[in-house]
Coordinates of C-alpha atoms and ligand atoms in Angstrom, one line a residue:
X1 CA 0.0 0.0 0.0
X2 CA 1.2 3.5 -0.8
X3 CA 0.1 6.8 0.6
X4 CA -0.8 10.1 -1.1
X5 CA 1.8 12.7 -0.4
X6 CA -0.8 15.3 0.3
X7 CA -2.1 13.5 3.4
X8 CA -1.9 15.3 6.6
X9 CA 1.0 14.6 9.0
X10 CA -1.1 13.4 11.8
X11 CA -3.0 11.1 9.6
X12 CA 0.2 9.7 8.2
X13 CA 1.5 9.0 11.6
X14 CA -1.7 7.1 12.6
X15 CA -1.8 5.2 9.4
X16 CA 1.8 4.1 9.5
X17 CA 1.1 2.8 12.9
X18 CA -1.8 0.9 11.6
X19 CA 0.1 -0.5 8.6
X20 CA 2.8 -1.9 10.8
X21 CA 0.3 -3.5 13.0
X22 CA -1.5 -4.9 10.0
X23 CA 1.5 -7.0 9.0
X24 CA 1.1 -9.2 12.1
X25 CA -0.5 -12.4 10.9
X26 CA -4.0 -12.8 12.1
X27 CA -3.4 -16.1 13.7
X28 CA -1.2 -14.5 16.3
X29 CA -4.0 -12.1 17.5
X30 CA -4.8 -12.5 21.1
X31 CA -8.4 -13.6 21.4
X32 CA -10.2 -10.4 22.3
X33 CA -13.2 -11.9 24.0
X34 CA -13.4 -12.5 27.7
X35 CA -15.9 -15.3 27.1
X36 CA -14.2 -18.6 26.2
X37 CA -17.0 -20.0 24.0
X38 CA -16.9 -17.1 21.6
X39 CA -15.6 -18.5 18.4
X40 CA -12.0 -17.5 18.3
X41 CA -11.2 -19.4 15.2
X42 CA -11.5 -16.6 12.7
X43 CA -12.2 -19.1 9.9
X44 CA -15.7 -19.4 11.4
X45 CA -16.4 -15.8 10.6
X46 CA -17.1 -16.1 7.0
X47 CA -18.5 -12.9 5.4
X48 CA -20.0 -14.7 2.4
X49 CA -22.2 -17.1 4.1
X50 CA -25.8 -15.9 4.7
X51 CA -28.4 -17.5 7.0
X52 CA -30.2 -20.7 6.0
X53 CA -33.5 -20.1 4.1
X54 CA -35.5 -21.7 6.8
X55 CA -33.7 -19.9 9.7
X56 CA -36.2 -18.3 12.0
X57 CA -34.1 -16.4 14.5
X58 CA -34.8 -13.1 12.8
X59 CA -38.6 -13.9 13.0
X60 CA -38.4 -14.7 16.7
X61 CA -36.5 -11.5 17.1
X62 CA -39.0 -9.3 15.1
X63 CA -42.1 -10.8 16.7
X64 CA -40.7 -10.6 20.2
X65 CA -39.5 -7.1 19.8
X66 CA -43.0 -6.1 18.4
X67 CA -45.2 -7.5 21.2
X68 CA -48.0 -5.2 22.3
X69 CA -47.2 -2.8 19.5
X70 CA -50.2 -2.0 17.3
X71 CA -48.3 -1.3 14.1
X72 CA -46.3 -4.5 13.7
X73 CA -49.3 -6.6 14.8
X74 CA -51.5 -5.0 12.3
X75 CA -49.0 -5.5 9.6
X76 CA -48.4 -9.2 10.3
X77 CA -51.8 -10.1 11.8
X78 CA -51.2 -13.9 12.2
X79 CA -49.9 -14.3 15.7
X80 CA -46.9 -16.5 16.4
X81 CA -46.3 -15.8 20.1
X82 CA -48.0 -16.4 23.4
X83 CA -46.6 -14.7 26.5
X84 CA -47.7 -14.6 30.1
X85 CA -48.0 -11.1 31.7
X86 CA -49.4 -9.0 34.5
X87 CA -51.8 -6.1 34.5
X88 CA -50.6 -3.9 37.4
X89 CA -52.6 -2.5 40.3
X90 CA -54.2 0.8 39.4
X91 CA -54.6 0.1 35.7
X92 CA -57.9 1.7 34.5
X93 CA -60.0 -0.4 32.1
X94 CA -63.2 0.1 30.3
X95 CA -66.3 -1.8 29.3
X96 CA -69.1 -0.6 27.1
X97 CA -71.4 -3.5 26.2
X98 CA -74.1 -2.8 28.7
X99 CA -77.8 -2.1 28.5
X100 CA -78.2 -1.5 32.3
X101 CA -76.0 -0.4 35.2
X102 CA -74.9 -3.9 36.2
X103 CA -71.5 -5.5 36.3
X104 CA -71.2 -8.2 33.7
X105 CA -72.0 -11.5 35.4
X106 CA -70.7 -13.6 32.6
X107 CA -67.2 -13.7 31.2
X108 CA -66.7 -10.5 29.2
X109 CA -64.3 -8.1 27.6
X110 CA -62.6 -4.9 28.7
X111 CA -60.8 -2.3 26.6
X112 CA -57.7 -0.3 27.5
X113 CA -59.1 2.8 25.9
X114 CA -62.6 4.3 26.2
X115 CA -62.5 5.1 22.5
X116 CA -62.7 1.3 22.0
X117 CA -65.2 0.4 24.7
X118 CA -67.6 3.2 23.8
X119 CA -67.7 1.6 20.3
X120 CA -69.6 -1.2 22.0
X121 CA -71.7 1.1 24.1
X122 CA -74.9 0.3 22.4
X123 CA -78.0 2.4 23.2
X124 CA -80.5 4.4 21.2
X125 CA -79.8 8.0 20.9
X126 CA -82.8 8.8 23.0
X127 CA -81.5 7.0 26.2
X128 CA -77.8 6.8 25.7
X129 CA -75.7 3.8 26.8
X130 CA -74.1 2.5 30.0
X131 CA -70.3 2.7 30.3
X132 CA -68.3 1.1 33.0
X133 CA -64.8 2.1 34.2
X134 CA -62.8 -0.3 36.3
X135 CA -59.5 -0.4 38.1
X136 CA -57.2 -3.3 38.9
X137 CA -57.0 -4.0 42.6
X138 CA -54.4 -6.7 42.6
X139 CA -51.9 -7.9 40.0
X140 CA -53.9 -9.6 37.3
X141 CA -52.3 -12.6 35.7
X142 CA -52.9 -12.6 31.9
X143 CA -51.9 -14.5 28.8
X144 CA -51.2 -12.5 25.7
X145 CA -51.7 -13.7 22.1
X146 CA -49.8 -11.5 19.6
X147 CA -50.9 -10.6 16.1
X148 CA -54.3 -9.1 15.3
X149 CA -55.6 -11.9 17.6
X150 CA -59.1 -10.6 18.1
X151 CA -59.8 -10.1 14.4
X152 CA -62.6 -12.4 13.5
X153 CA -61.0 -13.8 10.4
X154 CA -60.9 -17.5 9.4
X155 CA -57.4 -16.9 8.0
X156 CA -55.5 -17.8 11.1
X157 CA -55.6 -14.8 13.4
X158 CA -57.1 -17.0 16.2
X159 CA -55.1 -20.1 15.7
X160 CA -53.0 -19.8 18.7
X161 CA -56.1 -19.2 20.9
X162 CA -57.8 -22.3 19.3
X163 CA -54.7 -24.3 20.2
X164 CA -54.9 -23.2 23.9
X165 CA -58.7 -23.5 24.2
X166 CA -59.4 -26.6 22.2
X167 CA -56.1 -28.2 21.2
X168 CA -57.1 -27.9 17.6
X169 CA -57.8 -25.2 15.0
X170 CA -61.5 -24.4 14.7
X171 CA -61.8 -21.7 12.0
X172 CA -65.6 -22.3 11.9
X173 CA -65.7 -20.9 15.5
X174 CA -64.3 -17.5 14.5
X175 CA -67.4 -15.8 15.7
X176 CA -68.0 -18.1 18.7
X177 CA -66.6 -15.6 21.1
X178 CA -68.6 -16.7 24.1
X179 CA -67.6 -20.3 23.8
X180 CA -64.0 -19.2 23.2
X181 CA -63.8 -17.0 26.4
X182 CA -65.5 -19.7 28.4
X183 CA -63.0 -22.4 27.3
X184 CA -60.0 -20.2 27.6
X185 CA -61.0 -19.2 31.1
X186 CA -61.6 -22.8 32.1
X187 CA -58.1 -23.7 30.8
X188 CA -56.5 -20.8 32.6
X189 CA -58.2 -21.5 35.9
X190 CA -55.6 -24.0 37.0
X191 CA -52.8 -21.5 36.4
X192 CA -54.6 -18.6 38.1
X193 CA -55.0 -16.7 34.8
X194 CA -57.7 -14.1 35.0
X195 CA -57.4 -12.6 31.6
X196 CA -56.4 -13.1 27.9
X197 CA -54.9 -10.1 26.1
X198 CA -55.7 -9.8 22.4
X199 CA -55.5 -7.0 19.8
X200 CA -58.7 -6.1 18.1
X201 CA -58.9 -2.5 16.7
X202 CA -56.9 -1.8 19.9
X203 CA -55.8 -4.0 22.8
X204 CA -58.4 -5.7 24.9
X205 CA -58.6 -8.2 27.7
X206 CA -61.0 -11.1 28.0
X207 CA -61.8 -11.1 31.7
X208 CA -62.6 -14.4 33.5
X209 CA -63.9 -12.8 36.7
X210 CA -64.9 -9.2 36.9
X211 CA -64.8 -9.0 40.7
X212 CA -61.7 -11.0 41.6
X213 CA -59.1 -8.4 40.5
X214 CA -61.0 -5.2 39.7
X215 CA -63.3 -2.7 41.3
X216 CA -65.7 -0.2 39.8
X217 CA -64.5 3.4 39.3
X218 CA -67.6 4.7 37.6
X219 CA -70.8 3.6 35.9
X220 CA -72.1 6.3 33.6
X221 CA -75.1 6.8 31.4
X222 CA -73.4 8.3 28.4
X223 CA -74.7 10.2 25.5
X224 CA -74.6 7.9 22.5
X225 CA -71.7 8.2 20.2
X226 CA -73.9 7.0 17.4
X227 CA -76.0 9.2 15.1
X228 CA -79.3 8.8 13.5
X229 CA -82.6 7.6 15.0
X230 CA -84.0 5.1 12.6
X231 CA -81.9 2.0 13.5
X232 CA -81.2 0.5 16.8
X233 CA -78.3 0.8 17.4
X234 CA -77.6 3.5 14.9
X235 CA -74.3 3.4 13.0
X236 CA -71.1 4.7 14.5
X237 CA -69.7 7.8 12.9
X238 CA -66.6 7.8 10.7
X239 CA -65.2 10.2 13.3
X240 CA -65.5 7.6 16.0
X241 CA -63.8 5.0 13.8
X242 CA -61.0 7.4 13.2
X243 CA -60.6 8.2 16.9
X244 CA -60.5 4.6 17.7
X245 CA -57.7 4.0 15.3
X246 CA -56.1 7.2 16.6
X247 CA -56.1 5.9 20.2
X248 CA -54.6 2.6 18.9
X249 CA -51.8 4.6 17.3
X250 CA -50.6 5.7 20.7
X251 CA -49.5 2.1 21.2
X252 CA -48.1 1.8 17.7
X253 CA -44.4 1.4 18.2
X254 CA -42.1 0.8 21.1
X255 CA -42.7 0.6 24.0
X256 CA -46.3 -0.3 22.9
X257 CA -49.1 -1.1 25.4
X258 CA -47.2 -0.7 28.7
X259 CA -50.3 -1.4 30.8
X260 CA -49.7 -5.0 30.2
X261 CA -46.3 -6.1 31.5
X262 CA -45.0 -9.2 29.7
X263 CA -42.8 -11.9 31.2
X264 CA -40.4 -12.7 28.4
X265 CA -38.9 -15.5 30.3
X266 CA -42.1 -17.4 29.6
X267 CA -42.5 -16.5 26.0
X268 CA -43.6 -19.3 23.6
X269 CA -42.9 -18.8 19.9
X270 CA -44.2 -20.8 17.0
X271 CA -41.1 -19.8 15.2
X272 CA -39.2 -21.8 17.7
X273 CA -38.0 -24.6 15.5
X274 CA -37.0 -26.9 18.4
X275 CA -40.4 -26.6 20.1
X276 CA -42.4 -26.6 16.9
X277 CA -40.5 -28.4 14.2
X278 CA -43.6 -29.4 12.3
X279 CA -44.2 -25.9 11.0
X280 CA -40.7 -25.7 9.4
X281 CA -41.6 -27.6 6.2
X282 CA -44.9 -25.7 6.1
X283 CA -43.2 -22.4 5.7
X284 CA -41.0 -23.5 2.8
X285 CA -41.3 -21.1 -0.1
X286 CA -43.8 -18.9 1.7
X287 CA -43.5 -15.2 2.4
X288 CA -43.8 -14.2 6.0
X289 CA -47.3 -12.9 5.3
X290 CA -48.4 -16.4 4.5
X291 CA -47.0 -18.1 7.7
X292 CA -49.6 -19.9 9.7
X293 CA -49.8 -21.8 12.9
X294 CA -52.5 -24.2 11.5
X295 CA -50.8 -27.3 10.3
X296 CA -48.9 -27.8 13.5
X297 CA -48.6 -31.5 14.6
X298 CA -50.3 -32.8 17.6
X299 CA -47.0 -33.6 19.3
X300 CA -45.9 -30.0 18.8
X301 CA -49.1 -28.7 20.1
X302 CA -48.7 -30.8 23.2
X303 CA -45.2 -29.5 23.6
X304 CA -46.4 -25.9 23.4
X305 CA -49.1 -26.6 26.0
X306 CA -46.5 -28.1 28.3
X307 CA -44.2 -25.1 27.8
X308 CA -47.0 -22.7 28.6
X309 CA -48.0 -24.7 31.7
X310 CA -44.3 -24.5 32.8
X311 CA -44.2 -20.8 32.1
X312 CA -47.4 -20.0 34.0
X313 CA -46.3 -22.0 37.0
X314 CA -43.2 -19.8 37.3
X315 CA -43.3 -16.7 39.5
X316 CA -44.1 -13.8 37.3
X317 CA -40.5 -12.5 37.0
X318 CA -37.5 -13.7 35.1
X319 CA -35.0 -15.4 37.3
X320 CA -32.1 -14.2 35.2
X321 CA -33.1 -10.5 35.7
X322 CA -32.5 -9.8 32.0
X323 CA -34.8 -7.1 30.6
X324 CA -35.4 -8.7 27.2
X325 CA -37.7 -6.0 25.9
X326 CA -34.8 -3.6 26.2
X327 CA -32.2 -6.0 25.0
X328 CA -34.2 -6.4 21.8
X329 CA -34.8 -2.7 21.5
X330 CA -31.2 -1.8 21.8
X331 CA -30.4 -3.8 18.7
X332 CA -33.2 -2.1 16.7
X333 CA -32.1 1.4 17.9
X334 CA -28.5 0.7 17.1
X335 CA -29.1 -0.4 13.5
X336 CA -32.5 0.6 12.2
X337 CA -32.0 4.2 11.2
X338 CA -28.4 3.8 10.1
X339 CA -29.2 0.9 7.8
X340 CA -32.2 2.8 6.5
X341 CA -30.0 5.9 5.8
X342 CA -27.4 3.8 4.0
X343 CA -30.1 2.4 1.8
X344 CA -31.4 5.9 1.1
X345 CA -27.9 7.0 0.0
X346 CA -27.6 4.0 -2.2
X347 CA -31.0 4.7 -3.7
X348 CA -29.8 8.0 -5.2
X349 CA -28.7 7.9 -8.7
X350 CA -25.3 9.5 -9.4
X351 CA -23.3 10.5 -12.3
X352 CA -19.7 9.5 -12.8
X353 CA -18.4 12.8 -11.5
X354 CA -19.9 12.5 -8.1
X355 CA -19.8 8.7 -7.6
X356 CA -16.4 8.6 -5.8
X357 CA -17.3 11.2 -3.2
X358 CA -20.7 9.5 -2.7
X359 CA -19.1 6.1 -2.2
X360 CA -16.7 7.6 0.3
X361 CA -19.7 9.0 2.1
X362 CA -21.4 5.7 2.3
X363 CA -18.2 4.1 3.4
X364 CA -18.0 6.6 6.3
X365 CA -21.6 5.5 7.3
X366 CA -20.5 1.9 7.2
X367 CA -17.5 2.7 9.3
X368 CA -19.7 4.5 11.8
X369 CA -21.9 1.4 12.3
X370 CA -18.8 -0.7 12.9
X371 CA -16.9 1.9 14.9
X372 CA -16.8 0.0 18.2
X373 CA -15.6 -3.1 16.5
X374 CA -13.0 -1.9 13.9
X375 CA -10.0 -3.3 15.7
X376 CA -6.8 -1.6 14.9
X377 CA -5.2 -4.5 13.2
X378 CA -8.0 -5.2 10.7
X379 CA -6.7 -3.9 7.4
X380 CA -6.6 -5.4 3.9
X381 CA -3.4 -7.2 3.0
X382 CA -0.7 -5.2 1.2
X383 CA -1.0 -7.3 -2.0
X384 CA -3.7 -7.0 -4.5
X385 CA -7.0 -7.9 -3.3
X386 CA -8.8 -11.1 -3.8
X387 CA -12.3 -11.9 -2.9
X388 CA -11.4 -14.5 -0.3
X389 CA -8.8 -12.3 1.3
X390 CA -11.7 -10.0 2.2
X391 CA -13.2 -12.5 4.5
X392 CA -10.0 -13.2 6.3
X393 CA -8.7 -9.7 7.2
X394 CA -12.1 -8.4 8.2
X395 CA -13.1 -11.4 10.3
X396 CA -12.1 -9.9 13.7
X397 CA -14.4 -6.9 13.0
X398 CA -17.3 -9.2 12.1
X399 CA -16.7 -11.3 15.2
X400 CA -16.5 -8.4 17.6
X401 CA -19.6 -6.8 16.2
X402 CA -21.6 -10.1 16.2
X403 CA -20.8 -11.2 19.7
X404 CA -21.1 -7.7 21.3
X405 CA -24.8 -7.9 22.1
X406 CA -25.0 -11.5 23.4
X407 CA -21.7 -12.7 24.8
X408 CA -22.4 -11.5 28.3
X409 CA -25.9 -12.9 28.3
X410 CA -24.7 -16.2 27.0
X411 CA -22.4 -16.4 30.0
X412 CA -25.5 -16.6 32.3
X413 CA -26.6 -19.7 30.4
X414 CA -27.6 -21.8 33.3
X415 CA -30.0 -19.2 34.8
X416 CA -31.9 -18.8 31.6
X417 CA -35.3 -20.4 30.9
X418 CA -35.9 -22.2 27.6
X419 CA -37.7 -19.1 26.4
X420 CA -34.7 -16.9 27.3
X421 CA -32.4 -19.3 25.4
X422 CA -34.7 -18.8 22.4
X423 CA -34.5 -15.0 22.7
X424 CA -30.8 -15.2 23.1
X425 CA -30.4 -17.2 20.0
X426 CA -32.7 -14.8 18.2
X427 CA -30.6 -11.8 19.1
X428 CA -27.5 -13.7 18.1
X429 CA -28.8 -14.8 14.7
X430 CA -30.1 -11.3 14.0
X431 CA -26.9 -9.4 15.0
X432 CA -24.8 -12.0 13.3
X433 CA -26.4 -11.3 10.0
X434 CA -26.4 -7.5 10.4
X435 CA -22.7 -7.6 11.3
X436 CA -21.9 -10.0 8.5
X437 CA -23.5 -7.8 5.9
X438 CA -22.2 -4.5 7.2
X439 CA -18.7 -5.8 7.7
X440 CA -18.7 -7.3 4.2
X441 CA -19.8 -4.0 2.7
X442 CA -17.3 -2.0 4.6
X443 CA -14.5 -4.4 3.8
X444 CA -15.2 -4.3 0.1
X445 CA -15.1 -0.5 0.3
X446 CA -11.7 -0.7 1.9
X447 CA -10.5 -3.2 -0.7
X448 CA -11.6 -1.0 -3.6
X449 CA -10.2 2.1 -2.1
X450 CA -13.1 4.4 -1.2
X451 CA -12.3 4.6 2.5
X452 CA -10.8 7.9 3.4
X453 CA -8.9 6.3 6.2
X454 CA -7.2 4.0 3.8
X455 CA -6.8 5.8 0.6
X456 CA -5.5 4.1 -2.5
X457 CA -2.6 5.3 -4.6
X458 CA -5.0 6.3 -7.2
X459 CA -8.7 6.6 -7.4
X460 CA -10.5 3.4 -8.4
X461 CA -12.1 3.4 -11.8
X462 CA -15.6 4.7 -12.0
X463 CA -16.9 1.5 -13.4
X464 CA -15.6 -0.4 -10.4
X465 CA -17.2 2.1 -8.0
X466 CA -20.5 1.6 -9.8
X467 CA -20.1 -2.1 -9.4
X468 CA -19.3 -1.7 -5.7
X469 CA -22.4 0.6 -5.0
X470 CA -24.5 -1.9 -6.9
X471 CA -23.4 -4.7 -4.7
X472 CA -23.8 -2.6 -1.6
X473 CA -27.4 -1.8 -2.6
X474 CA -28.2 -5.4 -3.2
X475 CA -26.6 -6.3 0.2
X476 CA -28.4 -3.7 2.3
X477 CA -31.7 -4.2 0.5
X478 CA -31.5 -7.9 1.1
X479 CA -30.6 -7.4 4.7
X480 CA -33.5 -5.0 5.3
X481 CA -36.0 -7.3 3.7
X482 CA -34.7 -10.3 5.7
X483 CA -34.9 -8.4 9.0
X484 CA -38.4 -7.1 8.0
X485 CA -38.6 -4.7 11.0
X486 CA -41.8 -2.8 11.2
X487 CA -40.0 0.4 12.2
X488 CA -39.1 0.8 8.6
X489 CA -42.7 0.6 7.5
X490 CA -43.9 4.2 7.4
X491 CA -45.6 6.8 5.3
X492 CA -43.2 8.3 2.7
X493 CA -43.3 11.1 2.5
X494 CA -44.3 11.7 6.1
X495 CA -47.9 12.7 6.7
X496 CA -49.0 16.3 7.2
X497 CA -50.1 17.7 10.5
X498 CA -53.7 17.1 9.7
X499 CA -53.1 13.5 8.8
X500 CA -52.1 10.2 10.5
X501 CA -50.1 7.4 9.0
X502 CA -52.4 4.3 9.0
X503 CA -52.2 0.6 8.1
X504 CA -55.4 -1.0 6.9
X505 CA -56.9 -2.5 10.1
X506 CA -59.5 -5.2 10.5
X507 CA -62.4 -4.5 10.1
X508 CA -61.9 -1.1 8.5
X509 CA -60.0 0.3 5.7
X510 CA -61.7 -1.1 2.7
X511 CA -64.9 0.9 2.5
X512 CA -65.7 0.2 -1.1
X513 CA -68.4 2.8 -1.4
X514 CA -66.9 6.1 -0.7
X515 CA -68.6 7.7 2.3
X516 CA -70.5 4.6 3.3
X517 CA -70.5 4.1 7.1
X518 CA -68.3 1.2 8.3
X519 CA -71.3 -0.4 10.0
X520 CA -72.8 -1.1 6.6
X521 CA -69.7 -2.9 5.6
X522 CA -69.7 -4.8 8.8
X523 CA -73.3 -6.0 8.4
X524 CA -73.1 -6.9 4.7
X525 CA -70.9 -9.8 3.9
X526 CA -70.6 -8.9 0.3
X527 CA -68.8 -5.7 1.2
X528 CA -66.0 -7.4 3.1
X529 CA -62.6 -7.3 1.5
X530 CA -61.0 -10.6 0.7
X531 CA -58.4 -11.1 3.4
X532 CA -56.3 -13.1 0.9
X533 CA -55.9 -10.3 -1.5
X534 CA -53.8 -7.3 -2.1
X535 CA -53.5 -4.5 0.4
X536 CA -55.7 -6.4 2.9
X537 CA -53.3 -9.2 3.0
X538 CA -50.1 -7.1 2.9
X539 CA -51.1 -3.9 4.6
X540 CA -49.3 -0.8 3.3
X541 CA -49.2 2.5 5.2
X542 CA -51.0 5.5 4.0
X543 CA -51.9 9.0 5.3
X544 CA -55.5 9.4 6.4
X545 CA -57.2 12.6 7.4
X546 CA -57.6 13.6 11.1
X547 CA -60.7 15.7 10.3
X548 CA -63.8 15.6 8.2
X549 CA -64.2 14.3 5.6
X550 CA -62.6 11.2 7.1
X551 CA -61.6 8.3 4.9
X552 CA -59.8 5.1 5.9
Ligands
LIG1 C1 3.5 -3.0 0.2 O1 3.7 -3.4 -1.1 C2 4.6 -2.5 -1.8 C3 4.7 -2.9 -3.2 O2 3.6 -3.6 -3.6 C4 6.0 -2.5 -1.1 O3 6.8 -1.5 -1.8 C5 5.8 -2.1 0.3 O4 7.1 -2.3 1.0 C6 4.8 -3.0 1.0 N1 4.6 -2.5 2.4 C7 4.8 -3.3 3.4 C8 4.5 -2.6 4.7 O5 5.0 -4.5 3.3
LIG2 C1 -33.7 -26.3 6.7 O1 -33.8 -26.8 5.3 C2 -32.8 -27.7 5.0 C3 -32.9 -28.1 3.6 O2 -33.7 -27.2 2.9 C4 -32.9 -28.9 5.9 O3 -31.8 -29.8 5.6 C5 -32.8 -28.5 7.3 O4 -33.0 -29.6 8.2 C6 -33.9 -27.5 7.6 N1 -33.7 -27.0 9.0 C7 -34.6 -27.3 9.9 C8 -34.4 -26.7 11.2 O5 -35.5 -28.0 9.7
LIG3 C1 -65.0 -14.2 41.2 O1 -64.1 -13.7 42.2 C2 -64.8 -13.5 43.4 C3 -63.8 -12.8 44.3 O2 -62.5 -13.5 44.3 C4 -65.3 -14.8 44.0 O3 -66.0 -14.6 45.2 C5 -66.3 -15.4 43.0 O4 -66.7 -16.7 43.4 C6 -65.6 -15.5 41.6 N1 -66.6 -15.9 40.6 C7 -66.5 -17.0 40.0 C8 -67.6 -17.3 39.0 O5 -65.6 -17.8 40.1
LIG4 C1 -34.9 2.5 -1.5 O1 -35.6 2.1 -2.7 C2 -36.3 0.9 -2.5 C3 -36.8 0.4 -3.8 O2 -37.5 1.4 -4.5 C4 -37.5 1.2 -1.5 O3 -38.2 0.1 -1.2 C5 -36.9 1.7 -0.2 O4 -37.9 2.1 0.7 C6 -35.9 2.9 -0.5 N1 -35.2 3.1 0.8 C7 -35.1 4.4 1.3 C8 -34.5 4.5 2.6 O5 -35.5 5.4 0.7
LIG5 C1 -8.2 -18.2 -1.2 O1 -6.9 -17.8 -0.9 C2 -6.0 -18.9 -0.7 C3 -4.7 -18.4 -0.3 O2 -4.4 -17.2 -0.9 C4 -6.0 -19.8 -2.0 O3 -5.1 -20.9 -1.8 C5 -7.4 -20.2 -2.3 O4 -7.4 -20.9 -3.6 C6 -8.3 -19.0 -2.4 N1 -9.7 -19.5 -2.5 C7 -10.5 -19.0 -3.4 C8 -11.9 -19.6 -3.4 O5 -10.3 -18.1 -4.1

């Protein structure tokens, strides 16, 4: 390697130091990790080897990091996770399906927002309706089904509940809500479960006993939210529908619905290939949108139920003390916006004149992502570059990056529950792939000579830079689509102040007759969108109005 004479003295000094160090053969590097099981054989850190097509670590990661978040669970509405949780003392909950001021005697539902419960507050406009506000008086044990798990769709939104309630899928019972709650509560009784958390238009809890964990705050005869006098009950207004979705948007992204506190140490995932191997072949060749829990073998179903029983028998706290919600979030924070920005820079089209500067800029972004892991000694060999040399010299950077999030947790191995081992592996697989791709991109930038810290004797040819940025773009796009994080799904351009970004949500969003009230759609089967088609199946974000005239 030669240096440009124009380079600053300080830079020269630093770089000479680096070059000297770079000549030490990699094999003589001291293992940098304090954890003996971290793979010190650098041959294991191969930059060209992506994850297996049927790997699910990233899916466990994405679903676990999206729990109780409205956006992600609207986007992928088929749930794949069941998690025990607690609703803390003092939580205020709402119930609206009343015709008289009496506590529900049967099993019934509560909402976390009045915008949701008043939706069910049925009463003619002349007399109004009865609305109940409750508060939790002692910690309420609940079980949460992720996804859009209260959407009455036969396409699998309720599969994980069916499995718990009936040990088989019963799509014909999609509307048998009374039977469902009865059987779920009966099942939960032996574990002291008093509620089942689901997501309808917003989060809701199926309550097994209204008096055991809650007391009444108020019982009010409310003015009807409905309009019109001819029908009973009259249709809800488009404004109320909007406000219901607006209230759900408060729980859209991290930290999501915090009134339900999940115990990640008892998490059960249907993407757990050790627990549920029978679903692995069923996912072959399918997009994530098409993943289902239906088709699970009876042995796997039994294993899931055993795992749930174990989890619910545990005291409601992790023994390891690890805050998994935060562990997962830190990874998303660390990489989401930077990867997105790199993709943005690669999306720009550039002429030959500016491509070198632009590539240098992207290389700086890559370097920033890897900054805590770019060990001093990792430099391309002095000789001309070959593809396989790339893997070797950059391997220490890849390794440091990949183990940084998990090595310390792995050291607590014995105190982890099976669910925590699953989460650990999910973080590992996810960060491993992020680090692999980013290190590979950065290393090829170094090799070609677009890194300002490692300038070549002469500028690389324009064609080669175009090839490099083309490869970069492919790499980052593939990574982003593999990770499939819901934080990247947003309205572009961002919505105006009078708008809200919205994902088509069951049962709204496909009003076929402009201006028709949603109730009409609800009542008339023919107006229902086909859940297996288009935007309904693969919800895409769009801006909707926050004032009249509304339109979903
Ligand atoms: C790097 O290679 C060049 C020629 O290819 C040689 O002149 C130089 O001494 C080498 N540098 C080191 C540090 O080996
Ligand atoms: C993943 O697929 C490969 C072949 O496609 C298969 O050999 C392997 O067993 C599968 N992995 C799991 C966990 O089933
Ligand atoms: C509900 O809980 C209350 C208070 O713990 C209890 O007295 C009552 O018997 C329970 N109801 C049912 C149906 O189990
Ligand atoms: C880059 O372009 C792709 C393909 O058009 C698009 O899906 C993606 O959202 C763009 N990324 C950014 C950050 O603009
Ligand atoms: C990788 O490099 C080594 C040593 O330079 C060489 O023997 C080997 O053939 C190369 N492998 C490939 C796939 O290029």
